[in-house]
Backbone as JSON, one array per atom type, in Angstrom:
{
  "sequence": "MDRDFLVPEPLSTPHGTVAFADETWNVDPRELQIFFQAEEVYWTADRTIGQWRRLLACSRMLTARLVPEGHRGGRLVGATRLWSDHAYEAKLYDVVTARDLMGQGIATELVKWALRHPWAGEVQRFVLETRDAAAFYPRFGFRLGSEADSLHMRVGVAELEQRGLR",
  "N": [[7.87, 1.19, -22.11], [6.38, -1.84, -21.33], [3.78, -1.83, -19.32], [2.25, -3.96, -18.22], [4.21, -5.89, -18.02], [5.41, -5.61, -15.65], [3.51, -6.36, -13.64], [2.81, -8.71, -11.23], [2.71, -12.28, -11.8], [-0.3, -14.13, -11.93], [-1.25, -15.78, -8.88], [-1.43, -18.93, -7.51], [-3.46, -20.25, -5.1], [-4.68, -22.14, -2.28], [-7.3, -21.2, -2.08], [-8.06, -20.43, -4.51], [-7.28, -18.6, -7.58], [-5.16, -15.71, -7.41], [-5.16, -12.51, -8.7], [-3.23, -9.69, -9.74], [-3.41, -6.12, -9.91], [-2.98, -2.79, -10.99], [-4.91, -0.55, -9.58], [-5.39, 2.19, -9.28], [-6.81, 4.17, -10.61], [-9.29, 3.09, -10.94], [-10.38, 1.77, -8.78], [-12.9, 1.4, -6.35], [-13.34, 3.73, -3.89], [-15.01, 3.18, -1.6], [-15.08, 0.31, -1.59], [-12.48, -0.13, -0.73], [-12.53, 1.06, 1.81], [-14.33, -0.62, 3.09], [-13.03, -3.12, 2.83], [-10.58, -2.66, 4.32], [-11.75, -2.07, 6.82], [-13.11, -4.5, 7.38], [-10.96, -6.18, 7.71], [-10.03, -5.23, 9.88], [-8.03, -3.18, 10.12], [-6.15, -1.22, 12.02], [-5.06, 1.41, 11.55], [-6.38, 2.55, 9.57], [-8.94, 3.0, 10.35], [-10.61, 5.17, 10.78], [-10.68, 6.42, 8.41], [-12.36, 8.37, 5.88], [-14.47, 8.26, 3.02], [-13.88, 10.4, 1.32], [-11.25, 10.95, 2.23], [-10.01, 8.55, 1.34], [-10.27, 9.03, -1.42], [-8.72, 11.23, -1.77], [-6.2, 10.14, -1.03], [-5.79, 8.26, -3.08], [-5.46, 9.92, -5.14], [-2.89, 10.94, -4.95], [-1.13, 8.84, -4.92], [-0.3, 5.41, -5.78], [-2.42, 2.59, -6.11], [-2.04, -0.62, -5.53], [-3.37, -3.77, -6.12], [-4.59, -7.0, -5.1], [-6.66, -9.66, -6.09], [-9.01, -12.18, -5.6], [-9.88, -14.19, -8.02], [-12.43, -15.54, -10.26], [-11.64, -18.12, -12.54], [-10.24, -17.05, -15.54], [-11.57, -14.55, -15.5], [-11.79, -11.03, -14.77], [-11.7, -8.77, -12.04], [-13.48, -9.55, -8.99], [-13.03, -10.73, -5.55], [-11.54, -8.39, -3.31], [-8.51, -9.07, -1.85], [-5.97, -8.24, -1.08], [-3.77, -5.34, -0.77], [-1.73, -2.57, -1.4], [-0.35, 0.62, -0.98], [1.45, 2.96, -2.83], [3.61, 5.72, -2.51], [5.36, 8.45, -3.77], [8.0, 10.89, -4.19], [9.32, 10.95, -6.49], [11.95, 11.49, -6.88], [13.71, 11.42, -4.65], [12.57, 9.94, -2.42], [10.54, 7.12, -1.77], [7.47, 5.76, -0.5], [6.03, 2.99, 1.27], [2.72, 2.33, 1.9], [-0.11, 0.89, 3.79], [-0.07, -1.85, 3.58], [-1.73, -4.73, 3.2], [-3.3, -7.89, 3.68], [-5.96, -10.09, 3.3], [-7.11, -11.78, 6.05], [-7.79, -14.5, 5.84], [-6.24, -15.38, 3.81], [-3.53, -15.01, 4.41], [-0.13, -15.67, 4.4], [0.14, -16.85, 1.91], [1.67, -15.6, 0.07], [0.78, -13.24, -1.04], [1.08, -10.58, 0.03], [3.9, -10.41, -0.15], [4.29, -10.48, -3.03], [2.97, -8.05, -3.7], [4.48, -6.12, -2.3], [7.12, -6.59, -3.53], [6.43, -5.78, -6.24], [5.61, -3.1, -5.74], [8.09, -2.04, -5.03], [9.57, -2.16, -7.42], [8.01, -0.73, -9.14], [7.65, 1.45, -11.83], [6.54, 4.0, -11.5], [7.38, 5.05, -9.16], [9.74, 6.4, -9.76], [13.11, 7.51, -9.92], [14.27, 6.99, -7.32], [16.16, 7.44, -4.15], [15.67, 5.85, -1.83], [13.41, 3.59, -0.21], [10.82, 3.74, 2.1], [9.07, 2.76, 5.09], [6.47, 2.44, 7.6], [5.8, 0.44, 10.52], [4.07, -1.29, 13.0], [3.43, -3.83, 13.71], [4.41, -5.71, 11.89], [7.25, -6.05, 11.61], [8.95, -8.08, 11.25], [8.46, -9.1, 8.72], [9.4, -7.36, 6.72], [12.42, -7.29, 6.45], [13.27, -9.22, 4.54], [13.14, -7.98, 2.18], [15.13, -6.24, 2.34], [14.71, -4.04, 3.98], [15.4, -2.35, 6.9], [15.64, -1.39, 10.39], [15.69, 2.1, 10.95], [18.29, 4.35, 11.96], [19.25, 6.76, 14.42], [21.25, 8.2, 13.1], [20.51, 7.98, 10.42], [17.98, 9.37, 10.34], [15.42, 11.26, 12.14], [12.3, 10.3, 13.09], [9.58, 12.36, 13.04], [6.6, 13.88, 14.14], [3.76, 16.05, 13.98], [0.53, 16.99, 15.12], [-2.4, 18.23, 13.51], [-4.14, 19.7, 15.3], [-2.26, 20.72, 17.21], [-0.71, 22.37, 15.55], [-2.78, 24.19, 14.83], [-3.15, 25.37, 17.31], [-0.73, 26.78, 17.57], [-1.13, 28.62, 15.68], [-0.35, 28.04, 13.11], [-1.83, 26.91, 11.17]],
  "CA": [[7.97, 0.04, -21.28], [5.11, -2.46, -21.2], [3.33, -1.81, -17.98], [1.79, -5.23, -17.78], [5.43, -6.65, -17.78], [5.74, -5.44, -14.16], [2.47, -6.87, -12.84], [3.03, -10.11, -10.86], [1.94, -13.27, -12.4], [-1.32, -14.66, -11.03], [-0.66, -16.66, -7.83], [-2.37, -19.98, -7.2], [-3.7, -20.39, -3.65], [-5.74, -23.15, -1.99], [-8.56, -20.59, -2.19], [-8.24, -20.01, -5.85], [-6.2, -17.72, -8.3], [-5.13, -14.32, -7.12], [-4.58, -11.72, -9.78], [-2.72, -8.46, -9.27], [-3.64, -4.93, -10.78], [-2.85, -1.4, -10.56], [-6.3, -0.07, -9.64], [-5.33, 3.55, -8.8], [-7.81, 4.99, -11.23], [-10.65, 2.5, -11.16], [-10.91, 1.1, -7.53], [-13.98, 2.18, -5.65], [-12.93, 3.96, -2.52], [-15.92, 2.51, -0.73], [-14.61, -0.96, -1.48], [-11.24, 0.01, 0.01], [-12.95, 1.28, 3.15], [-15.06, -1.87, 3.57], [-11.98, -4.1, 3.01], [-9.66, -2.34, 5.46], [-12.54, -2.15, 7.98], [-13.41, -5.89, 7.56], [-9.69, -6.79, 8.11], [-9.67, -4.59, 11.19], [-6.78, -2.43, 10.0], [-6.38, -0.12, 12.97], [-4.57, 2.73, 11.21], [-7.31, 3.11, 8.66], [-10.23, 2.75, 10.91], [-11.34, 6.37, 10.74], [-10.69, 7.06, 7.1], [-13.59, 8.66, 5.19], [-14.39, 8.1, 1.53], [-13.15, 11.58, 0.88], [-9.74, 10.66, 2.48], [-9.65, 7.5, 0.47], [-10.13, 9.59, -2.75], [-7.41, 12.14, -1.77], [-5.0, 9.22, -1.0], [-5.65, 7.68, -4.39], [-4.99, 11.02, -6.05], [-1.51, 11.3, -4.88], [-0.36, 7.56, -4.84], [-0.73, 4.29, -6.56], [-3.1, 1.53, -5.28], [-1.73, -1.91, -6.14], [-4.26, -4.69, -5.49], [-4.69, -8.49, -5.28], [-8.04, -10.1, -6.13], [-9.29, -13.61, -5.68], [-10.81, -14.12, -9.17], [-12.92, -16.7, -10.92], [-10.73, -18.44, -13.68], [-10.56, -16.35, -16.86], [-12.3, -13.25, -15.33], [-11.15, -9.88, -14.06], [-12.52, -8.32, -10.88], [-13.29, -10.57, -7.9], [-12.89, -10.27, -4.14], [-10.32, -7.75, -2.84], [-7.79, -9.8, -0.84], [-4.76, -7.61, -0.73], [-3.56, -4.09, -1.26], [-0.64, -1.66, -0.91], [-0.35, 1.91, -1.57], [2.8, 3.53, -3.05], [3.73, 7.18, -2.73], [6.72, 8.83, -4.1], [8.3, 12.21, -4.64], [9.85, 10.72, -7.79], [13.39, 11.86, -7.0], [14.5, 11.06, -3.42], [12.04, 8.87, -1.56], [9.1, 6.57, -2.06], [6.97, 5.09, 0.75], [4.9, 2.0, 1.14], [1.62, 2.42, 2.86], [-1.33, 0.19, 3.81], [0.15, -3.28, 3.05], [-2.72, -5.56, 3.91], [-3.76, -9.16, 3.05], [-7.08, -10.69, 3.94], [-6.62, -12.77, 7.02], [-7.92, -15.93, 5.38], [-5.25, -15.66, 2.71], [-2.24, -14.7, 4.77], [0.86, -16.83, 4.22], [0.04, -17.3, 0.52], [2.65, -14.89, -0.82], [0.17, -12.11, -1.59], [1.85, -9.32, 0.53], [5.2, -10.46, -0.73], [4.16, -9.99, -4.41], [2.5, -6.7, -3.65], [5.69, -5.31, -1.92], [8.06, -6.66, -4.58], [5.85, -5.0, -7.28], [5.74, -1.68, -5.44], [9.57, -1.75, -5.06], [10.0, -2.05, -8.84], [7.14, 0.05, -9.94], [8.34, 2.64, -12.5], [5.9, 5.26, -11.05], [8.18, 5.6, -8.03], [10.83, 7.19, -10.24], [14.54, 7.11, -9.54], [14.37, 7.48, -5.79], [17.3, 6.84, -3.42], [15.32, 4.83, -0.8], [12.01, 3.37, 0.03], [10.58, 3.72, 3.57], [7.61, 2.35, 5.58], [6.31, 2.35, 9.01], [4.97, -0.69, 10.9], [4.06, -1.61, 14.44], [3.17, -5.19, 13.93], [4.88, -6.61, 10.89], [8.59, -5.71, 11.45], [9.66, -9.35, 10.86], [8.13, -9.39, 7.34], [10.13, -6.56, 5.73], [13.85, -7.48, 6.19], [13.47, -10.13, 3.37], [13.22, -7.06, 0.96], [16.23, -5.19, 2.58], [14.37, -3.05, 4.94], [16.08, -2.45, 8.26], [15.37, -0.23, 11.33], [16.47, 3.28, 10.81], [18.96, 4.76, 13.15], [19.26, 8.25, 14.54], [22.17, 8.8, 12.05], [19.6, 8.15, 9.21], [16.99, 10.53, 10.53], [14.49, 11.16, 13.28], [10.87, 10.39, 12.56], [8.91, 13.35, 13.89], [5.27, 14.21, 13.78], [2.9, 17.04, 14.75], [-0.85, 16.92, 14.75], [-3.03, 19.46, 13.06], [-4.58, 20.41, 16.39], [-1.13, 21.43, 17.69], [-0.4, 23.39, 14.55], [-3.81, 25.23, 14.9], [-2.89, 26.1, 18.61], [0.36, 27.66, 17.31], [-1.4, 29.55, 14.63], [0.36, 27.62, 11.91], [-2.75, 26.29, 10.19]],
  "C": [[6.56, -0.58, -21.18], [4.72, -2.63, -19.75], [2.92, -3.11, -17.37], [3.0, -6.24, -17.45], [5.73, -6.71, -16.27], [4.7, -6.13, -13.27], [2.77, -8.31, -12.47], [2.12, -11.05, -11.53], [0.77, -13.72, -11.42], [-0.79, -15.74, -10.12], [-1.8, -17.63, -7.51], [-2.3, -20.2, -5.68], [-4.67, -21.54, -3.4], [-7.2, -22.54, -2.07], [-8.96, -20.19, -3.63], [-7.12, -19.11, -6.37], [-6.32, -16.28, -7.69], [-4.48, -13.51, -8.23], [-4.29, -10.32, -9.17], [-3.14, -7.42, -10.32], [-3.31, -3.63, -10.12], [-4.18, -0.75, -10.7], [-6.39, 1.4, -9.2], [-6.57, 4.32, -9.34], [-9.19, 4.39, -11.35], [-11.15, 1.76, -9.82], [-11.89, 2.03, -6.88], [-13.46, 2.42, -4.27], [-13.89, 3.36, -1.44], [-15.52, 1.0, -0.5], [-13.39, -1.03, -0.6], [-11.63, 0.11, 1.52], [-13.54, 0.06, 3.7], [-13.96, -2.88, 3.76], [-11.09, -3.81, 4.21], [-10.49, -2.37, 6.78], [-12.8, -3.69, 8.34], [-12.12, -6.54, 8.06], [-9.18, -6.12, 9.42], [-8.28, -3.98, 11.22], [-6.92, -1.18, 10.81], [-5.92, 1.26, 12.52], [-5.43, 3.35, 10.13], [-8.72, 3.2, 9.15], [-11.19, 4.02, 10.75], [-11.31, 7.07, 9.41], [-12.01, 7.22, 6.45], [-13.33, 8.36, 3.76], [-13.64, 9.13, 0.94], [-11.66, 11.45, 1.07], [-9.26, 9.7, 1.53], [-9.39, 8.07, -0.93], [-8.88, 10.42, -2.82], [-6.14, 11.24, -1.73], [-4.73, 8.6, -2.35], [-5.11, 8.8, -5.44], [-3.5, 11.29, -6.05], [-0.61, 9.97, -4.72], [-0.88, 6.54, -5.76], [-1.39, 3.2, -5.65], [-2.89, 0.24, -6.06], [-2.6, -3.01, -5.4], [-4.02, -6.14, -5.88], [-6.12, -8.89, -5.15], [-8.13, -11.59, -6.28], [-10.25, -13.64, -6.8], [-11.22, -15.47, -9.69], [-11.91, -16.89, -12.25], [-11.18, -17.67, -14.91], [-11.32, -15.01, -16.72], [-11.46, -12.27, -14.64], [-12.1, -9.54, -12.88], [-12.39, -9.45, -9.72], [-13.11, -9.88, -6.48], [-11.56, -9.63, -3.89], [-9.68, -8.56, -1.7], [-6.41, -9.24, -0.36], [-4.54, -6.29, -1.39], [-2.3, -3.46, -0.71], [-0.69, -0.38, -1.59], [1.15, 2.46, -1.74], [2.79, 5.01, -3.33], [5.21, 7.44, -3.04], [6.89, 10.35, -4.49], [9.12, 12.21, -5.92], [11.36, 10.99, -7.91], [14.22, 11.3, -5.89], [13.85, 9.92, -2.71], [10.64, 8.4, -1.98], [8.72, 5.81, -0.71], [5.85, 4.1, 0.49], [3.95, 2.29, 2.29], [0.56, 1.29, 2.73], [-1.09, -1.22, 3.2], [-0.74, -4.16, 3.87], [-3.09, -6.73, 3.07], [-4.87, -9.6, 3.9], [-6.56, -11.79, 4.83], [-6.64, -14.25, 6.58], [-7.01, -16.37, 4.28], [-3.81, -15.38, 3.17], [-1.33, -15.93, 4.74], [0.82, -17.45, 2.83], [0.96, -16.65, -0.48], [1.99, -13.62, -1.41], [0.84, -10.84, -1.23], [3.21, -9.33, -0.12], [5.28, -9.91, -2.15], [3.84, -8.55, -4.54], [3.77, -5.71, -3.33], [6.68, -5.33, -3.05], [7.68, -5.75, -5.79], [5.99, -3.47, -6.94], [7.15, -1.23, -5.45], [10.18, -1.53, -6.41], [9.16, -1.26, -9.77], [7.79, 1.31, -10.5], [7.77, 4.04, -12.02], [6.73, 5.93, -9.95], [9.25, 6.54, -8.5], [12.24, 6.74, -9.77], [14.86, 7.63, -8.15], [15.69, 6.77, -5.2], [16.92, 5.87, -2.33], [13.77, 4.74, -0.78], [11.92, 3.24, 1.63], [9.2, 3.23, 3.95], [7.65, 2.45, 7.0], [5.52, 1.16, 9.34], [5.1, -0.8, 12.45], [3.97, -3.15, 14.69], [3.74, -6.24, 12.86], [6.44, -6.44, 10.6], [9.37, -6.89, 10.96], [9.55, -9.62, 9.36], [9.06, -8.65, 6.41], [11.62, -6.69, 5.53], [14.12, -8.27, 4.84], [13.65, -9.21, 2.08], [14.45, -6.07, 1.14], [15.96, -4.14, 3.47], [15.05, -3.29, 6.26], [15.63, -1.19, 9.1], [16.26, 0.92, 11.04], [17.28, 3.6, 12.01], [18.91, 6.29, 13.19], [20.26, 8.85, 13.53], [21.49, 8.94, 10.72], [18.72, 9.38, 9.26], [16.16, 10.35, 11.75], [13.17, 11.21, 12.7], [10.17, 11.27, 13.59], [7.59, 13.59, 13.32], [4.66, 15.32, 14.56], [1.42, 16.89, 14.18], [-1.41, 18.21, 14.38], [-3.58, 20.31, 14.23], [-3.45, 21.22, 16.95], [-0.72, 22.56, 16.77], [-1.45, 24.51, 14.66], [-3.46, 26.05, 16.33], [-1.76, 27.06, 18.4], [0.11, 28.65, 16.23], [-0.75, 29.28, 13.31], [-0.54, 26.99, 10.95], [-4.1, 26.99, 10.35]]
}
């Protein structure tokens, strides 16, 4: 399968052309950290460069860049991370668009691309978590889970350590 076939077509915006790329293996983790901090993404505020490297090692980083015509590279203006167990479940993480380019279709293209990305494998479902963008995701078929689906549970490492489990 031609991987480039799946990459969204460049998107024309009032700010210029936005090109999409799978930058899992060549994005600079420092650039990701700077982008997410500049966009004040609360859930990534404390991520270190080492954590960004580990995240990239186990997932795919799909990006959107505002690029000069006919060139690659350019300003990072959107990103999403795709994780998968390749058999049952895939998860979308870190869907972010630069504030000055919101409403231009960048996040829509990134999410659609992640949902059809062959790296996810033949999973039965895609999941995500959001606190502030719940109205965005139903257009792709996402809905609130119910207790019949599953319960979302968490435990912190500090608690595990207190229990002698780590």
